[in-house]
Structure formats: structure tokens, C-alpha cells
């Protein structure tokens, strides 16, 4: 038999390394994913490859029994099992069944209005990364018994580590058990789990069905993406190169079967599933299987109709609305093979696994005669259809089981490739992350006589029944389609537990409703020129929106009250050759000075904010704070081996910080670990803005713990306690705009672009890549880390012993200048080298006040002032190197009468 990973292995050089059983459990495919090209396709999971339900269920039961043997009955009864959406929801439930004594919960990507989150975490390599935990009982995760985490594969360990870290901070416990069908970690990843266990002071065990690894050659991601693009073009509509793509005639209208689903029983595990509920489901399965059997055996010529008396025993089925036999469009399906080519044979997979659902020998009896039936589940709804499949199998049917999925995978008609066909259809459950394509793999052309589609009532929508919907796609390929709808379950109450509280001392309050789930952070290279691990941007991508306006027009609109500065963007400044020379010269002379400030502020943060089992989470204020946050992260990594999370968020003067970004941070990290980072302080306006915004957010959300203190590289205004220096010196990242900040614009907040559940916006200027010096700046500073180490140690020791209480000296100076120069608006006075540079690059400058003798840090300021025709006035008494004055009461015809005040228009 041909291994279903041959096609990928031959073209990309990917190697699957393990024992003899591994190829029977896994095949390979390619997916449309910018983070990972290959996909390990399990033959015993029941996701992408239809498999006997007893094999799928038995794989989880066997793993669960092994966990029970490891823990013992007493600890097993105290444990909780957590499975991962979407792929491992049924596997995790089967593990819980094998344990027998433990409640079960799986993560979900479907938020429920009014139901509060007990936590969440990220799956970094996935196509949809945000996971929510929505247990009906908020104390489900709060016990101190073992937590058993179940996933289909353990590839790098990142997902599990993210989960344990997030939950351990809120619900610490002594023991975790990680369960996977296959452990495919590389040699580099093998020690991370032990190191992490030691870090948090807990025991972490690992149980898997098989062990191996994937060896990836250099450049496999780019080669895989090119291969996917090549074959997707070949399979595009109208390409004419897809063998066997014509639709089979529709022979039977789909019918609906009403299941006797036990009242009040959860539809899966997203809100929790107890051992008692497990018993109730087991009792009801035979009756539900009989209903489906009667629907499958009804005469094909006449669809089943609902009986006159709904209480009458027997099949309760009706023709689906709009299900006429004619008028269906052709299916969206690729590469339809014969049925014998699609799947790994049942006996081979079972022998590799070692047992069937009830513990009988692995090799099964020959399949029963009769129709070949597929039970098809729906995304996260995997357990209910799996158990219906096992009940039908017990009733004597020849059954296979799989589910639909969000994951986009390439289909190739080759026996050595794991995904032979692909049905494409629109999402039909009104997903929180918006509409999109969904997929069913290895279904078309697989020789099924009937399909039983199992969905929950939330997904039983007009889109499901539409001409291009899933039902129509199935009916075009399979003679009989039966729809079984499980009632969607919503908890009756869901108390809200604040993230920093313990269950013993927290009173339940109503959770604030969220209409949608926030997306994952944007990362390079798709958004920004920074490496993906350097920073995650909690922004929405507005790169395709025209937001730029001439500087003079923006200034007039802002000062007239007709627009806020965050509603548009200035045209990106393109530096002259002379200015670029100044930047590089400034970088060369100041790199060591900046490195020393970076080290000092980072070591201060680590000394004051690091706690046992916790690490600081750097949150830079986009965009000036982001290069500083990246450098702080690099220092912590180089000096201490710490891999600090780093995100960039938007804060807008007069509008506050992005509340949705704070919600995301609170869902994924302990707010007490968050350290806000900025480049420098001017007069301290953003410092005050952040403090007010945090206070408002905590009052509205009931989430506490965020520290509004900002850590900055330079604090010439004496506005904060945590800084690298209080000198006002040239920071070269202030000399440029996006080209020194990962090619990202200043952030945007405009009502028609940013909704109540959206992150603030930003643009990625890909077209400026040729002028990008972001990495040159970072690398030049990081190269000086070693030489400034001793000086940093001295600085930090002195700082920690000193009185660093802010004096707000800068604010007083700004108020004095505002009155002395007749401006009467502190927002138009921008103190410090960084803020003065911004005035010259983005606003309409009136004049520059320069401290006499500060020539070394002001060469670029004088050049910009010369280019824009702005006078520079020398001042003796100035707490800053320079101050930029924005043209007050500006209109494009404004003129000054006395050199200080501007005539009102």
C-alpha cells in the first residue's frame, strides 16, 4: 500500500521519522498557511480522513485508560480533562471517557453572548489561533487536581506551554498530564517541557500513542507555498484540469431526522461535560441510532415526512425546505478518486493503535454488507457525531466518520497524498470571525451510499440549505443525505471571575457581553518588517485604505476641530540623502548610549516586576515605543535567556488606550505582568492619558491589575519612575517615521473604520521596504550590549536605591512656554528631541526652541527646520535639548504679528 505522505516527501524533502507504526497513523498534506506549510494528517482522528468510529473512539479511550493508570483512581477522580478546538474536541472527550471519573471541557472559537470567559490562550501556528474557555461551572478549572490536556499532535509544544502558562497563573496546581495521538517534537523541543515544569514548580507527564519527528529541509515553507499556489491554479474553476469533477446526479432529497437528544445535555464539551452526563448520553444513543437507521432504510423514491402526531414512535424526518432534485449548481470539488484510493485501511490503522473501542482485538471482523455510511460532524461538534457513529456501527452498519473543518488544505488526486478531494462551501454558523470558506475532505468520490450530517441548531441556518451550501454539495456526490440536528446548548448562568481573583474570595457578577472574538495579533512579515517573534501588533490592518492627507490640510482640520489627529495620516516623509546620512551618523555615535539606556530600563523592569512563575509582558505604545520594546526583549534574551512576550497597542491622546487590546491582554496574560513601554516622555501627556484610560477600563470591565506606569528609554520631563536615563538626547528612531519602526504607520482611530469590537488600525508600508532601516537600528544598538553591561549594572544599582518620584518638571516648563509665547495650549508645545522631530515631520511647525550648547543632538533638527523654513531660537534656560512649537490657530493663510502670538482668523 502506498504511504499517504509520499507525494509531499518526494517534492519537498520532508521526512517522517519514527517507528514502523507511524506511517499507518499519519500522512502528509500541504496547507494554505503562512506559518507552516505541511500538515500531518491522522488516519485515526476522524477529521480529514474518514475512519471507522470505533477506531477513532478507541484511540481516545486507550489513551484515557493509560492516564488513569498513571494517576490512579483517587487522582483521576480529582482531575479535569481539557481538549483543544477544533481538531481534538472528540479525542479529548474520548480520553475523559477512558479516565471515566473526570469532567471534560474543550476550548472553543465560538463566543456565546452573556457567557464569560474563564480563560483563553493562543495556538501560534494555527489558521485560527484564539481559544476561549467557557465552562458553565466557573470552578471547573479552579481545583488543584491534575489537569489533563489533550491534542491530536504534539509538534513543538508551544500550544500546550501557552495553555499551561495561562492557566497556571490563575489556577496553579501541582500536576499536568499532556496527551497526544503522536509526539512529533524535534530534538530542540524535547527539553522545553521539562524546563517549563521546573520553572513553574509542577510535574508534567506526557502520554502519546506514537513517537516520531518531522525533518524539514531548508526553505520548506517557501517551497510548500509555491507548490500550493501551482496546484491551486490548476484546480481553479474553469481550469479544466480536474479529473472526475463533474457532479453525480442527485438521487434523493435530503431529509431531517429529529434526535431524542436528552434534555439539558450539552451538545459537546465547550461548556463542560460531567461523568453523569456521559452516562445519560450512553443511555440515549441506541434510540437515536434507531431513528437514523430508519431514515437510511426508508424508500429512496419518497422523502420521509414528519408524522401527524409528533409523539408517535418511529422515524421523525421531513424533507428539507428547498430540497428539490433539480436546479443544483455543480459542486466545488477537486480530484475525485475511486473509493478504494481515499483512506488508509481500517485494519492497518487499528493494528498500529492496538485496540478497538471496547477493548476487543485490533483486527476487526469483515465490514457488514449494506450501504456504506459516512457520519459527518461539524467543526468543533465532533463528539456527538462520533458517538452516533459508534452506535450505528454497533447496530451493524458499515460506517465511517469525519468532520468538516476551517483548515484550508490542498487536495491532490494521488494515492501518495493524504487529502484526495475537497468540498468547499460557505460557513453556515454565523461565525464570530466573519464569513469564509469551510471544507470537507475525502468525502466526494469516496463511494459512500449515504451521509448523515450532524450539526447543532446554531449551524442549521439558511446558508446550510443554500444552493451552494454544504447540503447541496453532499447531495451532488452522495445518493442519500440525512440531516441530524443536535440542539445547541447555552449555560443557564455563567458567573464572571475576574482574572486576578481566586474562586474562594470572588463573588459572581454578570459578565460583560462581547459580540465577537478578538483576532490574533498581526505579525511580520505579513504585517511589519519585524520578525514575527519580536512583536505582535494588536491592531487591524488598514493598509489598503487611503488615509494620508497633506500636512497643512490635516493641521487646519485638527485645529479647527473638524477632525482628530488620529483620523488621518500624514504623507510619509521621504528623507533626503543628506538627512539619511545624518541618521546613520547619529546612530553610529549614539548606539552605545542607547544600548546603556535599554539595559538600564530592562534590568529595572526585571528587578521590580519579575515574580516567581511569572515574567514581564512588554506592551509597547505604537509606534514610538515599539523599537524600544523590541530592544528590551532582545536585552532580556541576551543577558538572561528570557523570552519575553511583546505586543504593540494603540493609545490616542484624548481617546485613550485601545480597550479591546486591553481585553485581549487580560484574556491571555495576567494584567499584573503587563509593562507598558514607550520611547521617551515629553511633557507627560501620554503618561496621564494611560493612567486615566486604565482607571476607566477597570471600572467598566471589572478587570484589575494593570499598572499604568510607563517604562521609557528617556524621561527628560521627569514624568515616570522607570527609565533608562533622564537626559534629553538624540534617539535615532525618533528621526524617521515608519522606516525605522517596522514600516508601520502611526495608529488610526476613525469611527467608520474601527468598530466597537475592533482593534485600532494601522498601515503596513510594504512599498517602502527599500528605505527600511528598522533592523539596522536594532542591530546597531544590540551590538553594543556587551560593552555597556558593567555600566548598566552600576546604573541600575544606583537607580533602585534612588528616589525616582516624578517631579513633572517638564510639564511646568511646557505651561510656562505656552503662556510666554502666547499659544495658550500645551498640546501645541512638544518638548524634547523626539517630540520636536515629530513636529517637523508630521505637523506645521512654527518655531524651534533650542537649548544653547546642545548642538550634538540637534543636527537633524536643524536640517529639517532649514528644509521647512522654520526659525530656530536659542534659549539658555530650558530643561530639554529643544522644544518644537506647532503653528497655533493654524490656517493656510495664518501670519504672526509679534513673533510670538498668531493673529486669530
Coordinates of C-alpha atoms in Angstrom, one line a residue, residues 619-897:
X619 CA 3.3 46.1 25.8
X620 CA 4.8 49.0 23.7
X621 CA 2.8 52.0 22.8
X622 CA 2.7 52.0 19.0
X623 CA 4.6 53.2 17.3
X624 CA 7.5 55.1 19.0
X625 CA 7.6 52.5 21.8
X626 CA 7.8 49.5 19.6
X627 CA 11.5 49.7 18.7
X628 CA 12.3 50.2 22.4
X629 CA 10.1 47.2 23.3
X630 CA 12.0 45.0 20.7
X631 CA 15.3 46.1 22.1
X632 CA 14.2 45.4 25.7
X633 CA 13.1 42.0 24.6
X634 CA 16.5 41.4 22.9
X635 CA 18.4 42.5 26.1
X636 CA 16.4 40.2 28.3
X637 CA 17.1 37.3 25.9
X638 CA 20.8 38.1 25.5
X639 CA 21.5 38.8 29.2
X640 CA 19.1 36.3 30.9
X641 CA 17.8 33.9 28.3
X642 CA 14.3 35.2 28.9
X643 CA 11.8 35.1 26.0
X644 CA 9.5 38.0 27.0
X645 CA 6.2 38.3 25.2
X646 CA 6.0 41.7 23.4
X647 CA 2.9 43.4 21.9
X648 CA 2.2 46.8 20.4
X649 CA -1.0 48.6 21.2
X650 CA -2.5 51.9 20.2
X651 CA -3.1 54.9 22.5
X652 CA -4.6 58.1 21.2
X653 CA -4.4 61.4 23.0
X654 CA -8.0 62.4 24.0
X655 CA -9.4 59.0 23.2
X656 CA -7.4 56.7 25.5
X657 CA -5.8 53.3 25.0
X658 CA -7.4 50.6 22.8
X659 CA -9.8 48.9 25.3
X660 CA -10.1 45.9 23.0
X661 CA -6.4 45.5 23.2
X662 CA -6.6 45.5 27.0
X663 CA -9.3 42.9 26.8
X664 CA -7.1 40.7 24.7
X665 CA -4.2 41.1 27.0
X666 CA -6.3 40.3 30.1
X667 CA -7.6 37.1 28.4
X668 CA -4.1 35.9 27.6
X669 CA -1.9 37.2 30.4
X670 CA -2.0 38.3 34.0
X671 CA -2.6 42.0 33.9
X672 CA -0.1 42.4 36.7
X673 CA 2.6 41.2 34.4
X674 CA 2.0 43.8 31.8
X675 CA 4.6 46.6 31.5
X676 CA 3.8 49.5 29.2
X677 CA 6.7 50.7 27.2
X678 CA 7.3 54.0 25.3
X679 CA 10.3 55.7 23.7
X680 CA 10.5 58.8 25.7
X681 CA 8.4 61.3 27.7
X682 CA 7.8 64.8 26.6
X683 CA 5.6 66.7 28.9
X684 CA 3.9 63.5 30.2
X685 CA 0.6 63.8 28.4
X686 CA 0.5 60.1 27.3
X687 CA 1.5 59.1 30.8
X688 CA -1.6 60.8 32.2
X689 CA -3.7 59.6 29.3
X690 CA -2.7 56.0 30.0
X691 CA -3.4 56.3 33.8
X692 CA -6.9 57.8 33.1
X693 CA -7.7 55.1 30.5
X694 CA -6.7 52.2 32.7
X695 CA -8.8 53.5 35.5
X696 CA -11.8 53.9 33.2
X697 CA -11.2 50.4 31.7
X698 CA -11.0 48.7 35.1
X699 CA -14.2 50.4 36.3
X700 CA -16.1 49.4 33.2
X701 CA -14.7 45.8 32.9
X702 CA -14.1 44.7 36.4
X703 CA -10.7 43.5 35.3
X704 CA -7.9 44.8 37.6
X705 CA -4.2 44.6 37.9
X706 CA -2.9 46.7 35.0
X707 CA -0.1 49.1 36.2
X708 CA -0.4 52.4 34.3
X709 CA 3.3 53.2 34.9
X710 CA 5.2 53.5 31.6
X711 CA 8.8 52.3 31.2
X712 CA 10.7 54.6 28.8
X713 CA 14.1 54.9 27.3
X714 CA 14.5 58.6 28.2
X715 CA 12.5 60.6 30.7
X716 CA 13.7 64.2 30.3
X717 CA 10.3 65.5 31.6
X718 CA 10.6 63.6 34.9
X719 CA 7.2 62.0 34.3
X720 CA 7.8 58.3 35.2
X721 CA 9.7 56.1 37.7
X722 CA 11.1 53.5 35.3
X723 CA 13.5 54.9 32.7
X724 CA 16.9 54.3 31.2
X725 CA 18.0 57.9 31.5
X726 CA 16.6 61.3 32.2
X727 CA 18.8 63.1 29.7
X728 CA 17.2 64.5 26.6
X729 CA 19.4 63.1 23.9
X730 CA 19.0 62.0 20.3
X731 CA 17.3 58.7 19.9
X732 CA 17.8 57.9 16.2
X733 CA 14.5 56.0 16.0
X734 CA 12.8 59.5 16.5
X735 CA 14.5 60.8 13.3
X736 CA 12.3 58.8 11.0
X737 CA 8.7 57.5 10.7
X738 CA 7.7 54.1 9.6
X739 CA 11.1 53.2 8.0
X740 CA 12.6 52.9 11.5
X741 CA 9.5 51.3 13.1
X742 CA 8.9 48.1 11.1
X743 CA 7.2 50.1 8.2
X744 CA 4.1 50.6 10.4
X745 CA 2.2 53.9 10.4
X746 CA 1.0 55.8 13.3
X747 CA -2.2 54.3 14.6
X748 CA -5.6 55.3 13.3
X749 CA -8.9 55.6 15.1
X750 CA -11.9 56.6 12.9
X751 CA -15.5 55.5 13.6
X752 CA -16.2 54.4 10.0
X753 CA -13.1 52.1 10.1
X754 CA -12.8 51.0 13.7
X755 CA -16.0 49.4 15.2
X756 CA -16.7 48.8 18.9
X757 CA -15.2 45.3 18.8
X758 CA -12.2 46.2 16.6
X759 CA -8.6 47.0 17.4
X760 CA -7.4 50.4 16.4
X761 CA -6.0 50.5 12.9
X762 CA -2.5 50.8 11.3
X763 CA -0.9 50.6 7.9
X764 CA 2.0 48.5 6.7
X765 CA 4.0 50.4 4.1
X766 CA 5.4 47.5 2.2
X767 CA 6.3 49.8 -0.7
X768 CA 8.9 51.5 1.5
X769 CA 10.9 48.3 2.0
X770 CA 13.9 49.6 0.1
X771 CA 14.3 52.5 2.6
X772 CA 13.7 50.4 5.7
X773 CA 16.3 50.8 8.4
X774 CA 14.4 49.2 11.2
X775 CA 16.7 46.2 11.6
X776 CA 19.8 48.4 11.0
X777 CA 18.8 50.4 14.0
X778 CA 18.0 47.4 16.2
X779 CA 21.2 45.5 15.2
X780 CA 23.4 48.5 15.7
X781 CA 22.2 49.0 19.3
X782 CA 22.1 45.3 20.2
X783 CA 25.7 45.0 19.0
X784 CA 26.7 47.3 21.9
X785 CA 25.0 45.3 24.7
X786 CA 28.1 43.5 25.8
X787 CA 30.3 46.6 26.1
X788 CA 27.8 48.5 28.3
X789 CA 27.0 45.6 30.6
X790 CA 29.1 46.8 33.5
X791 CA 27.8 50.4 33.2
X792 CA 24.2 49.1 33.2
X793 CA 24.8 47.2 36.4
X794 CA 26.1 50.3 38.1
X795 CA 23.2 52.5 36.8
X796 CA 20.6 50.0 37.9
X797 CA 22.1 49.7 41.4
X798 CA 22.0 53.5 41.8
X799 CA 18.6 53.8 40.4
X800 CA 17.0 51.2 42.6
X801 CA 18.4 53.0 45.6
X802 CA 17.4 56.5 44.5
X803 CA 14.2 58.5 44.9
X804 CA 12.7 58.3 41.4
X805 CA 9.5 60.1 42.2
X806 CA 8.4 62.1 39.1
X807 CA 8.7 65.9 39.6
X808 CA 6.8 66.8 36.4
X809 CA 9.4 69.4 35.7
X810 CA 8.7 69.1 32.0
X811 CA 5.0 69.8 32.4
X812 CA 5.8 73.0 34.3
X813 CA 8.2 74.1 31.6
X814 CA 5.6 73.5 28.9
X815 CA 3.0 75.5 30.7
X816 CA 5.4 78.4 31.1
X817 CA 6.4 78.3 27.4
X818 CA 2.8 78.1 26.3
X819 CA 1.9 81.3 28.1
X820 CA 5.2 83.1 27.3
X821 CA 4.8 82.6 23.6
X822 CA 1.0 83.4 23.6
X823 CA 0.0 79.9 22.5
X824 CA -2.3 79.0 25.4
X825 CA -2.5 75.3 24.5
X826 CA 0.0 72.9 26.0
X827 CA -0.9 70.4 23.2
X828 CA 0.9 72.6 20.7
X829 CA 4.1 72.6 22.7
X830 CA 6.2 69.5 22.0
X831 CA 9.3 69.2 24.3
X832 CA 12.3 67.1 23.7
X833 CA 14.3 65.9 20.7
X834 CA 11.9 63.1 19.8
X835 CA 8.8 65.3 20.0
X836 CA 10.4 68.2 18.2
X837 CA 11.3 65.8 15.4
X838 CA 7.7 64.7 15.1
X839 CA 6.6 68.3 14.9
X840 CA 8.9 68.8 11.9
X841 CA 7.9 65.6 10.2
X842 CA 4.2 65.5 10.8
X843 CA 2.7 68.9 11.8
X844 CA 3.0 72.5 10.7
X845 CA 5.9 73.8 12.9
X846 CA 6.0 77.5 13.9
X847 CA 9.4 77.7 15.5
X848 CA 12.0 75.6 17.3
X849 CA 13.4 76.5 20.7
X850 CA 17.0 75.0 21.1
X851 CA 19.0 74.9 24.3
X852 CA 22.2 76.7 23.8
X853 CA 25.1 74.2 23.7
X854 CA 23.0 71.2 22.7
X855 CA 24.5 71.0 19.2
X856 CA 25.5 67.4 19.2
X857 CA 21.9 66.1 19.4
X858 CA 20.3 68.7 17.2
X859 CA 21.9 68.3 13.7
X860 CA 18.9 66.6 12.2
X861 CA 16.5 69.0 13.8
X862 CA 18.4 72.0 12.3
X863 CA 18.4 70.3 8.9
X864 CA 14.6 69.7 9.0
X865 CA 14.0 73.2 10.2
X866 CA 16.1 74.6 7.4
X867 CA 14.2 72.4 4.8
X868 CA 10.8 73.6 6.1
X869 CA 11.8 77.3 6.6
X870 CA 11.3 77.2 10.4
X871 CA 13.3 79.5 12.6
X872 CA 15.4 78.1 15.4
X873 CA 15.6 80.3 18.5
X874 CA 18.5 79.7 21.0
X875 CA 17.4 79.6 24.7
X876 CA 19.6 79.5 27.8
X877 CA 17.2 78.1 30.4
X878 CA 15.5 75.0 29.0
X879 CA 15.1 71.6 30.7
X880 CA 15.1 69.9 27.3
X881 CA 17.6 69.9 24.4
X882 CA 14.9 71.6 22.3
X883 CA 11.2 72.3 22.1
X884 CA 9.0 72.2 19.0
X885 CA 6.1 74.7 18.7
X886 CA 3.2 73.8 16.4
X887 CA 1.8 76.7 14.5
X888 CA -1.1 77.9 16.8
X889 CA -4.5 78.7 15.4
X890 CA -3.3 77.5 12.1
X891 CA -4.9 78.1 8.8
X892 CA -3.0 78.0 5.5
X893 CA -3.1 81.9 5.4
X894 CA -2.0 82.5 9.1
X895 CA 0.8 85.0 9.8
X896 CA 2.4 86.1 13.1
X897 CA 2.2 89.8 14.2

